[in-house]
Structure formats: C-alpha cells, structure tokens
C-alpha cells in the first residue's frame, strides 16, 4: 500500500536517511525501530509532507505522494510532542480536521463524540490541553489523528513521554484501537520492547539505513546484521569466522551455531541469555567455562553474568526465577547449536 | 519551651523587618524617580484642570469646571477625534506591514534573524528629529522624490503637509515597535502547531487564521499599543510633516502651554489623552490575562 523507494535525505553533512526502501501493507501495524537520531522522525516528516527527500519516491496506493502538499495527503501524523492547539478545547482540537473537510456540523459533532468515547475522554471534551495529564494529552493527539480516518496513521514515539505504567496500558489500547479502526499504523519508537509488543512487522534503522525488516519473532530469533543482533533484545555476541559446526571464535575455540554462511566468513555468533544452560561445578561438559561475577534477581528471571577466560565482556545467562548459583561459583555454559545464530560481519 | 517560642517569634519578626528593609533599598531609587519626576508633576498638572488660567500663563486658584466643558467644544473634540483617527490608521498600517515582516524574520535561519533584527532597530541609532527632517528633504517640492519624478516627466506633487504625510511619518517612526513584539510572539510559537494544522487538512491561509494569528494575538495587542500610544500624543511629526497646524492633540496641548498660555486647558487636554491611553492599557491587560 505504501511504497518507499530509495529515499535519501541529508542535512549538511549529517545523513538522516540513506537510500531507504520499505513496503508497508494495508492494515498493518508497522514499527520503525532505531536509536535516537537515526532518521525515524525525518522519514515520518517526509511521509507527512513537512520535509522532502533529496532523492527517492513514495507512493500510496500506487499514487505519488511526494508531489502533494502536506494538507492534501490522506496521512495523519501524531506528533512526538503531540502539538495540540493550546487555544482550543479538547473537542475543538479533535474537530479541527473534520471542519477542514467541510462536513456538516452534526456529523462533525457525532464523529468527535464517537472518537472521544473510544479513547475514554468524553468527560474532558471541554478542557484545554494544559489542563490534562500526559496520558490524556496523548489520547487527545491520537483522537485528533484517527478521527479523520486517514489511509495511513503515523505515530512518532507516541508513548515516550509517558511513565512506565501508563505506557503499558496505552500500548494495549493502541493495539486494540488499531484493530477497531483498521487503519494502517506506522509507529516510530526507540524502545525495542515496545516495537516487539505492538507491531506486526518491524524495520530496524541504524544511522539512516534499514538494517532488517521482519516480524518481531523472526527479528528476535534470526537477526541478520550485527547491529540488529546487538540492538534487539539482550544477546551474547562472539566474533570469529564461520565454520561447518558454528563459529571458530577468537580465543575461545569452536562454538556451536547454525548457519548457511560459507566457511571462513567473518561473522558474529549471537546467543540469547535465556538459551544458555548453566551447570554448576567443574565436571560439566559445557562449551565455555567460567566464574560467576554477579547474580541479579529480577523477580521472574535472574541474570547471571559469567567471566570467561579469553573474553573481555562477561557472558550473560538468564534463568527462570531465583537461582542457587552465587557469585564466585565455577560454572560451565552450553547451548544447542540451533540457538546460536550466525550473523555475517 | 515558652522562651524558645518567644525568641523564635522575635527572630521571625526581625527577619521580616530586614526583608522589608532589603526591598526598600532595591525599590528606593526607582520609587524616588517615579515620585519626584512623574507623580508630583502629574498631580500638579492634573490639579490645574480645576482652575482658571492666569493672564500670562500659570493658574489663578479659582475653582471652575469650564475646562472640561471646553473639551467638548467641537473645535477641540475634532482635534481629539482626528488624533484618534490618525493614530488608529497608523497603527493598522504598521500592523499590516509589521506582521508579514515579523513573520518573515521569524522564519529566517538563525544567523540572518539577528541581522534582520539589528536592521529593524537601526533607525533608533539616529536622532528622531533628524530622521523626520530627512522625510521633509525627500518629499518637499524640490526634494529628491519630486526631482526624480520630474526626470520622468511627472509631477511635481505636493507630498508634504497633509494627513497622509503624518500617517507616513508615524508608521515610519514606530514600525520597529510593532515588529519587535510581533517577532517575539511568532518566534515563540511552536512550528509543529502549524504543521499539525496542515496535517489535519488546513490550507496555509486557514492555518494562519485559526492557529498562527490567535496564538500571536498578545503580540499583536502589544505591538498595536506600542505604536498607538506614542502616535496618539505625538506633536513633532504633525508639526514637521503636517504643516504645523493643530491637527493632533499633542500639538494642541503644546500650543495651549506655549502659545495660548492657557495652562489649565492644556492640562485638561493632557488628562483626556492620559485617560484614553489608560483605557487602552486596561484593555490590553485584560486581553493578556485571557490569553
Ligand atoms: N531540520 C534539520 N536540520 C538539521 N539536521 C536535522 C534536521 N532534522 C533532523 N536532523 C538530523 O538528522 C538526524 C536524524 O534525525 P531524526 O530523524 O529526528 O532522528 P530520530 O527521530 O530517529 O531520533 C539527526 O542527526 C538530526 O540531528
Ligand atoms: Mg524522533
């Protein structure tokens, strides 16, 4: 439905977007994930028409989007800072977009009421934005954007200004809303957990480039670039060269992994902490042996960091619940070959 | 126990007293200035409104209300009304010219903003009278404009000494005072609000009317006041560019004191002028509170 082809944008000597191509499907909840400053906002601003790319093309339903002025695009943006009109009430803010469509007054009123109901702000209709909490403002911004029933809704870090608890609630609400209204959502975030929990597909950005586009599970289990392996979720990364049974790691010997990379290719082996098995004592026939440096208990899981001779950073293992292992214990670490993912370097 | 409370109360009252003293030290110079140079002369002038004129100036302390009835003499009322009209026209023109100027400056890249703002206040570096005389030189019968037009076979025109010239002079003199508060208001406006408006389907004109203008209204009101106040009481510009007739209330007041030697009536006119300006200031304060 939305086709982005070879879009580039530079600001002076900063490359905000470098040859970005993406295809976003009808009705999809799509996330753009990447660290701060990697060009996510710039891409949304290009889609909304506030910025134009140096090169590249964007089509929506096969029609060129870049040639249209911002106010004539069937695309609504929910701003990172919400950008609510401070001199208008909540209801006026939400009605603003509909009034521009010259709809009959009665229809505007009923649609505003309907959408305020949907986001749970009916009782706030007469308030000004300054009189609302962060979570309420965020919902006004959302209501204002969806009331237009756009083909495409862009959300720029919609939840980043909220505290953790409200954020979790709003994530669920966003997802429910997207189901209900059936609009294609493109949400920008730098929070990988948020992207994972919300999106049908995720595009991971780094320094203006698309690293990988995949469903959350595939992204987590099969990272295809070192950046994705390091950025999405916690990972233990070992560098070395691919070999038939996994990776010949620098200074650690052969580590099990599965790959279709040609032997000798420089590669990273990525193993998730929760896929590592920890065995106490010296006798285990683990892949790596080391000493426990630290144990931290997080309630549901415990993180055990293990110093392994020949490796600078500790190896991180996650276990279910509390663990009897204490700092200073000698342990061996092992994992199934299928849990070691090889990523070309 | 009791002693400690008592001494605590004493300490509190001592610190309150020293704070009051501190305030007085800081307020002192400003207050003295206001009282000696503004309030006392003002009270004096206002008290004159109640008395008869002296033969050669000054006042005779005989109470009378005739100064106020004279205000409504069509002769003087006309002058007051025409001052209001000229100041209003000048303010409206300054707003119409100043808003786009301020808007453009606010949109410039940062380093050009500074250059443009300096250019706006640059005229203030030259003496006001000199700048008004410069207009006479430009616009007079054999002046620069007429001689240039003459080369083209046009004119000569009589540009000077009419109400249009006065308005031109007022706009020229006080335009910077319009641009600066407008610039401050526009600059402060979050550009994303304009983008949000466009994103919701508003054409640029609609965005201006519904978002930019209402949110910069305090700047508009301040700018209008900054232009209107000095225009309304101005006597130099109407004197030099308006041909010296008593067209504006400023000239009238000046003439009452210096030529007609009617101090009480001059004071009454001054009181009327102050009253109009106070009403405007109250309106501005009220609109600022609402925004
Ligand atoms: N208008 C601009 N002028 C100059 N540099 C900009 C502008 N907009 C963005 N950039 C730069 O482009 C890069 C990407 O910015 P942005 O798209 O906002 O990143 P993100 O939203 O992913 O944090 C950043 O380095 C930023 O400084
Ligand atoms: Mg951003």
XYZ file of C-alpha atoms and ligand atoms in Angstrom:
664
model
C 0.000 0.000 0.000
C 2.767 2.431 0.965
C 5.856 2.046 -1.129
C 9.025 3.889 -0.167
C 11.758 3.563 -2.754
C 15.346 4.708 -2.356
C 14.600 7.728 -0.159
C 17.634 9.751 0.948
C 17.893 12.943 2.939
C 20.949 14.827 4.132
C 21.191 17.814 6.493
C 24.548 19.420 5.828
C 26.981 16.609 6.492
C 24.504 14.546 8.536
C 22.896 11.746 6.564
C 19.479 11.363 8.137
C 18.243 8.800 5.604
C 20.386 6.797 3.204
C 18.590 5.009 0.391
C 15.657 3.758 2.460
C 13.228 1.369 0.796
C 10.229 -0.102 2.585
C 6.888 -1.583 1.709
C 4.077 -1.254 4.186
C 0.945 -3.315 3.739
C -2.704 -2.421 4.103
C -3.992 -2.671 7.678
C -0.586 -3.426 9.090
C 0.867 -2.238 12.397
C 4.360 -1.363 11.291
C 7.148 -0.160 13.586
C 10.260 1.846 12.764
C 12.761 0.950 15.448
C 16.137 2.520 15.971
C 18.251 4.526 18.371
C 17.758 8.257 18.766
C 18.992 10.289 15.802
C 18.822 7.508 13.230
C 16.341 9.326 10.977
C 12.968 7.919 12.046
C 11.307 11.293 12.552
C 12.767 12.532 9.286
C 11.122 9.646 7.438
C 7.738 10.369 9.026
C 8.081 14.062 8.190
C 8.748 13.131 4.587
C 5.632 10.957 4.531
C 3.562 13.758 6.101
C 4.958 16.347 3.683
C 6.920 18.629 6.023
C 10.224 17.586 4.593
C 11.180 16.494 1.119
C 13.771 13.872 0.314
C 16.858 14.641 -1.753
C 16.033 11.607 -3.862
C 13.676 8.665 -3.926
C 9.963 8.100 -4.405
C 6.968 7.435 -2.193
C 3.661 6.099 -3.445
C 0.457 5.476 -1.538
C -1.919 3.036 -3.239
C 0.142 3.468 -6.359
C -0.244 7.251 -6.416
C 2.705 9.588 -5.992
C 2.678 11.130 -2.528
C 5.643 13.478 -2.654
C 4.056 15.773 -5.236
C 1.119 16.599 -2.962
C 1.215 19.417 -0.414
C 1.021 18.381 3.241
C -2.587 19.485 3.688
C -3.793 17.290 0.834
C -2.261 13.985 1.919
C -4.513 11.236 3.308
C -1.949 10.715 6.030
C -2.211 11.848 9.631
C 0.693 12.294 11.986
C 0.631 12.110 15.726
C 3.491 14.347 16.783
C 6.122 13.309 19.287
C 5.233 16.395 21.360
C 1.524 15.991 20.483
C 1.301 19.569 19.096
C -2.196 20.100 20.470
C -3.656 23.551 19.852
C -3.397 25.258 23.243
C -6.147 27.780 22.492
C -8.772 25.168 21.701
C -10.671 22.739 23.873
C -10.197 19.006 23.505
C -13.361 18.803 21.404
C -12.223 21.692 19.155
C -8.824 20.083 18.706
C -10.426 16.849 17.607
C -12.997 18.606 15.405
C -10.355 20.718 13.650
C -9.507 18.145 10.995
C -13.137 17.342 10.251
C -14.068 21.000 9.923
C -11.405 21.307 7.233
C -13.287 18.657 5.262
C -16.350 20.901 5.306
C -18.510 18.190 6.810
C -21.954 19.117 8.147
C -21.823 20.345 11.748
C -23.953 17.498 13.057
C -21.660 14.899 11.541
C -18.575 16.607 12.957
C -20.172 16.618 16.379
C -21.167 12.970 16.290
C -17.790 11.811 14.996
C -15.932 13.814 17.623
C -18.145 12.375 20.352
C -17.623 8.894 18.990
C -13.848 9.117 18.917
C -13.628 10.775 22.342
C -15.684 7.907 23.655
C -13.285 5.480 22.027
C -10.257 6.986 23.766
C -12.138 7.496 27.030
C -12.068 11.294 27.112
C -15.742 12.172 26.819
C -15.723 13.925 30.177
C -12.693 16.025 29.171
C -14.205 17.424 25.967
C -14.472 20.955 27.341
C -10.967 21.173 28.795
C -7.894 22.851 27.371
C -4.766 20.738 26.707
C -2.914 22.452 29.582
C -5.490 21.046 31.990
C -4.783 17.426 31.049
C -2.243 14.860 32.204
C 0.401 13.474 29.845
C -1.578 10.312 29.166
C -4.740 12.286 28.443
C -2.944 14.628 26.040
C -1.540 11.654 24.247
C -5.046 10.306 23.809
C -6.308 13.638 22.510
C -3.498 13.658 19.973
C -4.445 10.144 18.950
C -8.129 11.006 18.737
C -7.360 14.062 16.627
C -5.365 11.928 14.201
C -7.760 8.980 13.859
C -10.976 10.985 13.655
C -10.024 11.845 10.066
C -9.974 8.134 9.205
C -6.742 8.506 7.252
C -5.400 5.816 4.948
C -2.226 5.889 6.978
C -1.573 6.950 10.546
C 1.946 7.914 11.544
C 2.854 7.944 15.234
C 6.128 9.494 16.318
C 7.238 7.974 19.624
C 3.632 8.127 20.809
C 4.348 6.745 24.260
C 7.785 8.075 25.082
C 6.524 10.923 27.265
C 4.512 8.623 29.498
C 5.607 6.844 32.636
C 6.068 3.114 32.593
C 2.694 2.002 33.900
C 0.568 4.311 31.757
C 2.745 3.322 28.863
C 1.929 -0.360 29.193
C -1.783 0.474 29.323
C -1.518 2.718 26.293
C 0.316 0.049 24.328
C -2.605 -2.288 24.780
C -5.012 0.485 23.940
C -3.149 1.421 20.769
C -3.242 -2.134 19.606
C -6.947 -2.512 20.371
C -7.661 0.754 18.584
C -5.744 -0.269 15.513
C -7.818 -3.441 15.360
C -11.021 -1.481 15.708
C -10.394 1.262 13.179
C -8.463 -0.895 10.732
C -6.133 1.930 9.717
C -2.550 1.196 8.738
C -0.328 2.342 11.618
C 3.324 3.254 11.290
C 4.735 3.784 14.734
C 8.199 5.119 15.471
C 9.984 4.054 18.620
C 13.440 3.664 20.078
C 12.121 1.137 22.598
C 12.594 -2.362 21.210
C 10.214 -3.975 23.687
C 7.520 -1.549 22.625
C 8.122 -2.322 18.966
C 8.050 -6.057 19.655
C 4.838 -5.968 21.629
C 2.955 -3.659 19.249
C 3.988 -4.334 15.714
C 3.158 -6.895 13.075
C 6.451 -6.076 11.390
C 9.447 -4.031 12.423
C 12.021 -2.176 10.374
C 15.230 -1.679 12.329
C 17.078 1.529 11.477
C 20.642 2.448 12.144
C 22.292 5.679 11.032
C 19.698 6.350 8.342
C 19.724 2.859 6.907
C 17.264 -0.007 7.116
C 19.072 -2.924 8.719
C 16.327 -5.529 8.670
C 12.567 -5.751 8.167
C 10.867 -8.688 9.831
C 8.147 -9.875 12.162
C 9.098 -9.469 15.849
C 9.754 -13.163 16.435
C 11.893 -13.535 13.318
C 13.776 -10.361 14.196
C 14.486 -11.689 17.649
C 15.415 -15.170 16.614
C 17.144 -14.513 13.301
C 18.924 -11.148 13.399
C 20.643 -10.665 10.064
C 23.089 -7.888 10.888
C 25.405 -7.329 13.849
C 23.518 -4.143 14.662
C 20.173 -5.913 14.918
C 21.728 -8.741 16.955
C 23.048 -6.185 19.442
C 20.110 -3.767 19.457
C 17.082 -6.029 19.612
C 16.962 -7.714 22.989
C 19.924 -8.812 25.069
C 22.435 -11.008 23.256
C 25.813 -12.554 23.848
C 27.899 -11.796 20.778
C 31.058 -13.700 19.888
C 33.168 -12.703 16.927
C 35.157 -15.058 14.746
C 34.798 -16.968 11.477
C 32.021 -19.227 10.331
C 32.796 -22.940 10.208
C 30.780 -26.058 9.467
C 29.527 -26.563 13.032
C 29.196 -22.947 14.070
C 31.798 -20.307 14.765
C 35.543 -20.524 15.258
C 35.609 -17.790 17.885
C 38.656 -15.623 18.505
C 40.406 -17.119 21.544
C 37.519 -19.371 22.611
C 37.608 -22.270 20.191
C 34.661 -23.607 18.241
C 31.210 -22.534 19.444
C 28.056 -24.320 18.255
C 25.722 -22.490 15.951
C 23.677 -22.988 12.834
C 24.404 -21.130 9.649
C 24.467 -21.306 5.925
C 27.427 -18.977 5.683
C 30.427 -20.206 3.679
C 33.282 -21.420 5.926
C 35.740 -18.704 6.839
C 33.315 -15.783 6.523
C 33.935 -13.223 9.310
C 30.856 -13.489 11.494
C 29.245 -12.901 14.858
C 27.619 -15.659 16.831
C 24.609 -14.430 18.811
C 23.205 -16.451 21.715
C 20.269 -15.196 23.788
C 20.847 -15.237 27.570
C 17.722 -17.337 28.103
C 19.040 -20.019 25.726
C 22.215 -20.549 27.727
C 22.321 -23.507 30.099
C 24.282 -23.066 33.299
C 25.812 -26.049 35.049
C 27.446 -25.801 38.431
C 30.810 -27.431 39.189
C 33.824 -28.257 37.077
C 32.580 -31.521 35.699
C 30.005 -30.203 33.186
C 30.971 -30.719 29.578
C 29.924 -27.138 28.655
C 31.081 -25.134 25.700
C 32.542 -22.403 27.868
C 33.765 -22.464 31.449
C 33.999 -19.501 33.752
C 33.340 -17.939 37.091
C 30.136 -16.197 38.157
C 30.822 -12.488 38.565
C 27.386 -11.318 39.540
C 23.818 -12.519 40.052
C 20.865 -10.177 39.828
C 17.333 -11.182 40.648
C 14.530 -9.531 38.640
C 11.559 -11.422 40.041
C 10.560 -13.583 37.096
C 14.113 -14.147 35.966
C 17.632 -13.932 37.310
C 20.584 -12.692 35.325
C 23.888 -14.398 35.912
C 26.972 -12.830 34.430
C 29.891 -15.142 33.944
C 33.507 -14.146 33.285
C 35.018 -16.427 30.725
C 38.815 -16.508 30.251
C 39.714 -15.229 26.797
C 36.768 -12.852 26.547
C 36.561 -9.255 27.739
C 32.838 -8.825 28.441
C 31.072 -11.258 30.743
C 28.636 -13.749 29.240
C 25.071 -13.162 30.342
C 22.744 -16.054 31.185
C 19.120 -15.804 32.254
C 17.442 -18.399 34.428
C 13.818 -18.795 35.440
C 13.074 -17.444 38.894
C 15.679 -17.417 41.651
C 18.889 -19.390 41.204
C 21.024 -21.169 43.810
C 24.186 -20.089 41.984
C 26.267 -17.471 43.842
C 28.978 -15.100 42.746
C 32.365 -16.815 42.651
C 30.988 -20.233 41.671
C 32.640 -22.118 38.826
C 30.132 -22.867 36.097
C 30.010 -24.224 32.605
C 27.855 -22.798 29.862
C 26.274 -24.618 26.963
C 23.638 -24.145 24.302
C 22.083 -26.045 21.454
C 23.546 -25.444 18.012
C 20.118 -24.240 16.873
C 20.201 -21.437 19.441
C 23.449 -19.960 18.162
C 22.680 -17.568 15.311
C 25.466 -16.643 12.920
C 25.424 -13.112 11.548
C 27.834 -12.049 8.816
C 30.065 -9.256 9.965
C 9.758 25.983 75.839
C 7.843 29.232 76.062
C 11.043 31.190 75.846
C 12.112 29.440 72.710
C 8.766 30.195 71.009
C 9.017 33.813 72.014
C 12.551 34.142 70.761
C 11.502 32.272 67.590
C 8.729 34.793 67.018
C 11.147 37.627 67.655
C 13.606 36.177 65.155
C 10.826 35.803 62.609
C 9.729 39.396 63.035
C 13.349 40.547 62.847
C 13.896 38.655 59.598
C 10.629 40.043 58.245
C 11.774 43.550 59.080
C 15.159 43.043 57.427
C 13.469 41.651 54.348
C 11.234 44.742 54.166
C 14.347 46.890 54.508
C 16.038 44.962 51.699
C 13.047 45.539 49.482
C 13.073 49.237 50.231
C 16.752 49.514 49.279
C 16.102 47.958 45.904
C 12.857 49.802 45.256
C 14.154 53.105 46.600
C 15.818 54.644 43.544
C 13.010 53.665 41.190
C 10.327 54.851 43.579
C 12.076 58.172 44.169
C 12.389 58.682 40.443
C 8.711 57.903 39.865
C 7.503 60.103 42.712
C 9.702 63.129 42.082
C 9.727 63.176 38.305
C 6.408 61.622 37.390
C 3.778 61.564 40.100
C 4.355 65.055 41.541
C 4.422 66.888 38.177
C 1.474 64.816 37.024
C -0.522 65.650 40.152
C 0.342 69.318 39.648
C -0.763 69.300 36.036
C -3.951 67.468 36.881
C -4.738 69.906 39.672
C -4.532 72.752 37.114
C -7.548 71.315 35.318
C -9.762 72.605 38.113
C -8.640 76.255 37.991
C -8.805 79.355 35.791
C -5.998 80.447 33.525
C -3.674 83.231 34.507
C -3.349 86.125 32.067
C 0.259 85.428 31.134
C 0.299 81.738 31.800
C 0.192 79.981 35.128
C -3.044 79.497 37.008
C -5.344 81.531 39.130
C -6.577 79.416 42.003
C -10.262 79.920 41.435
C -12.147 76.666 41.019
C -14.020 76.165 37.761
C -15.393 73.341 35.653
C -15.224 75.186 32.364
C -12.024 73.479 31.216
C -13.932 70.229 30.997
C -16.900 71.710 29.171
C -14.471 73.220 26.686
C -13.142 69.737 25.902
C -16.439 69.022 24.213
C -16.305 72.160 22.094
C -16.454 70.755 18.519
C -13.264 72.664 17.761
C -11.275 70.599 20.272
C -13.313 67.457 20.072
C -12.497 67.335 16.364
C -8.789 67.512 17.124
C -9.051 64.712 19.641
C -11.090 62.608 17.233
C -8.736 63.268 14.344
C -5.782 62.299 16.562
C -7.563 59.078 17.378
C -8.214 58.511 13.702
C -4.656 59.226 12.551
C -3.138 57.125 15.330
C -5.534 54.293 14.527
C -4.759 54.415 10.805
C -1.033 54.484 11.553
C -1.414 51.519 13.922
C -3.402 49.479 11.410
C -0.899 50.170 8.620
C 2.001 49.362 10.944
C 0.282 46.079 11.820
C -0.361 45.187 8.183
C 3.240 45.935 7.264
C 4.757 44.709 10.507
C 3.123 41.292 10.741
C 4.482 39.893 7.470
C 7.860 41.450 8.253
C 7.996 39.881 11.704
C 6.787 36.573 10.274
C 9.482 36.511 7.613
C 12.174 37.376 10.141
C 10.987 34.598 12.458
C 11.285 32.131 9.559
C 14.859 33.137 8.660
C 17.814 30.928 9.554
C 19.176 31.898 12.945
C 22.143 33.992 11.873
C 20.045 36.043 9.445
C 17.463 36.672 12.158
C 19.990 38.660 14.149
C 20.991 40.668 11.095
C 17.355 41.447 10.297
C 16.547 42.444 13.878
C 19.526 44.782 14.005
C 18.336 46.312 10.735
C 14.896 46.843 12.284
C 16.234 48.790 15.266
C 18.966 50.555 13.281
C 16.930 53.757 12.736
C 16.860 54.269 16.510
C 20.578 54.936 16.385
C 19.909 58.234 14.633
C 18.179 61.175 16.214
C 14.421 61.156 15.774
C 14.231 64.797 14.601
C 16.946 64.241 12.029
C 15.033 61.306 10.602
C 11.830 63.343 10.364
C 13.715 66.186 8.664
C 15.059 63.630 6.238
C 11.473 62.946 5.190
C 10.984 66.659 4.509
C 14.092 66.648 2.352
C 12.790 63.616 0.494
C 9.225 64.787 -0.010
C 9.427 68.575 -0.318
C 8.569 70.446 -3.536
C 12.109 70.429 -4.969
C 13.017 67.284 -2.971
C 14.506 64.029 -4.071
C 11.263 62.253 -4.913
C 9.834 65.112 -6.930
C 13.059 65.714 -8.838
C 13.262 62.018 -9.683
C 9.649 62.047 -10.830
C 10.393 65.228 -12.743
C 13.028 63.404 -14.757
C 10.284 61.011 -15.785
C 8.035 63.902 -16.762
C 5.737 63.609 -13.766
C 4.788 65.986 -11.010
C 5.776 67.934 -9.103
C 3.424 66.676 -6.404
C 2.594 68.173 -3.050
C 3.509 65.305 -0.750
C 4.085 67.228 2.417
C 1.793 68.883 4.913
C -1.259 66.692 4.813
C -2.666 63.927 6.951
C -1.184 61.243 4.708
C 2.294 62.544 5.423
C 1.602 62.484 9.132
C 0.481 58.868 8.947
C 3.566 58.029 6.871
C 5.773 59.659 9.474
C 4.054 57.864 12.347
C 4.246 54.474 10.643
C 7.864 55.049 9.708
C 8.818 56.084 13.235
C 7.035 53.418 15.219
C 7.078 50.405 12.894
C 10.003 48.815 14.785
C 7.908 48.924 17.953
C 5.300 46.884 16.104
C 7.722 44.404 14.580
C 9.624 43.523 17.756
C 6.753 42.240 19.945
C 5.216 40.508 16.924
C 8.527 38.839 16.179
C 8.812 37.690 19.787
C 5.313 36.196 19.663
C 5.755 34.454 16.315
C 9.195 33.170 17.181
C 7.843 31.632 20.383
C 5.132 29.751 18.514
C 5.872 26.037 18.156
C 6.296 25.417 14.397
C 4.784 21.982 14.909
C 1.418 23.604 15.598
C 1.416 24.943 12.056
C 2.474 21.551 10.772
C -0.254 19.871 12.799
C -2.783 22.216 11.243
C -1.584 21.406 7.724
C -1.540 17.728 8.579
C -5.201 17.947 9.560
C -6.031 19.344 6.146
C -5.855 23.113 6.643
C -4.663 25.245 3.750
C -1.963 27.793 4.686
C -4.486 30.658 4.913
C -6.686 28.652 7.256
C -3.686 27.726 9.401
C -2.862 31.413 9.689
C -6.383 32.428 10.683
C -7.067 29.529 13.057
C -3.681 28.837 14.603
C -0.949 31.403 13.983
C -2.982 34.575 14.448
C -4.887 33.592 17.607
C -1.718 32.339 19.251
C 0.205 35.512 18.431
C -2.628 37.832 19.431
C -0.887 39.023 22.620
C 1.999 40.172 20.400
C -0.463 41.925 18.094
C -2.076 43.770 21.002
C 1.281 44.781 22.482
C 2.606 45.967 19.116
C -0.542 47.998 18.438
C -0.265 49.626 21.841
C 3.405 50.421 21.305
C 2.526 52.197 18.061
C -0.748 53.766 19.099
C 0.420 55.326 22.367
C 3.289 57.436 21.010
C 1.315 58.213 17.833
C -1.738 59.495 19.636
C 0.132 62.070 21.713
C 2.727 62.920 19.094
C 3.336 66.582 18.274
C 6.665 66.585 16.473
C 5.560 64.600 13.444
C 2.339 66.580 12.823
C 4.311 69.770 13.425
C 7.056 68.993 10.925
C 5.277 66.837 8.367
C 1.730 68.121 8.889
C 2.474 71.775 8.336
C 2.275 72.962 11.916
C -1.474 73.261 12.168
C -3.022 71.875 15.323
C -4.130 68.627 13.840
C -3.339 66.307 16.668
C -3.963 66.589 20.355
C -0.225 66.687 21.072
C 0.122 69.921 19.123
C -2.934 71.334 20.779
C -1.538 70.685 24.249
C 1.814 72.133 23.288
C 0.099 75.235 21.875
C -2.041 75.692 24.965
C 1.023 75.780 27.158
C 3.447 77.694 24.932
C 1.341 79.878 22.649
C -2.093 80.407 24.170
C -0.662 80.373 27.685
C -3.722 78.505 28.882
C -2.184 76.030 31.277
C -5.455 74.784 32.789
C -6.938 73.862 29.439
C -3.658 72.346 28.265
C -3.705 70.226 31.419
C -7.284 69.181 30.758
C -6.368 68.058 27.245
C -3.411 66.139 28.678
C -5.755 64.484 31.172
C -8.080 63.443 28.329
C -5.135 61.935 26.468
C -3.947 60.035 29.532
C -7.480 58.773 30.140
C -7.739 57.333 26.633
C -4.359 55.614 26.988
C -5.230 54.173 30.397
C -8.407 52.682 28.984
C -6.315 51.076 26.221
C -3.787 49.707 28.704
C -6.574 48.196 30.771
C -7.971 46.551 27.644
C -4.540 45.146 26.863
C -4.054 43.827 30.395
C -7.476 42.219 30.208
C -6.775 40.557 26.852
C -3.359 39.360 28.059
C -4.949 37.753 31.094
C -7.473 35.969 28.914
C -4.791 34.572 26.565
N 15.915 20.148 10.224
C 17.094 19.553 10.488
N 18.246 20.226 10.331
C 19.429 19.639 10.584
N 19.587 18.388 10.989
C 18.476 17.656 11.185
C 17.172 18.189 10.942
N 16.270 17.234 11.200
C 16.965 16.155 11.587
N 18.292 16.392 11.569
C 19.347 15.418 11.898
O 19.063 14.227 11.227
C 19.315 13.108 12.056
C 18.070 12.273 12.203
O 17.119 12.975 12.958
P 15.695 12.386 13.337
O 15.018 11.951 12.103
O 14.992 13.406 14.165
O 16.082 11.145 14.238
P 15.181 10.234 15.197
O 13.757 10.660 15.069
O 15.412 8.848 14.697
O 15.707 10.415 16.574
C 19.821 13.659 13.379
O 21.232 13.578 13.356
C 19.369 15.081 13.380
O 20.272 15.884 14.080
Mg 12.480 11.460 16.643
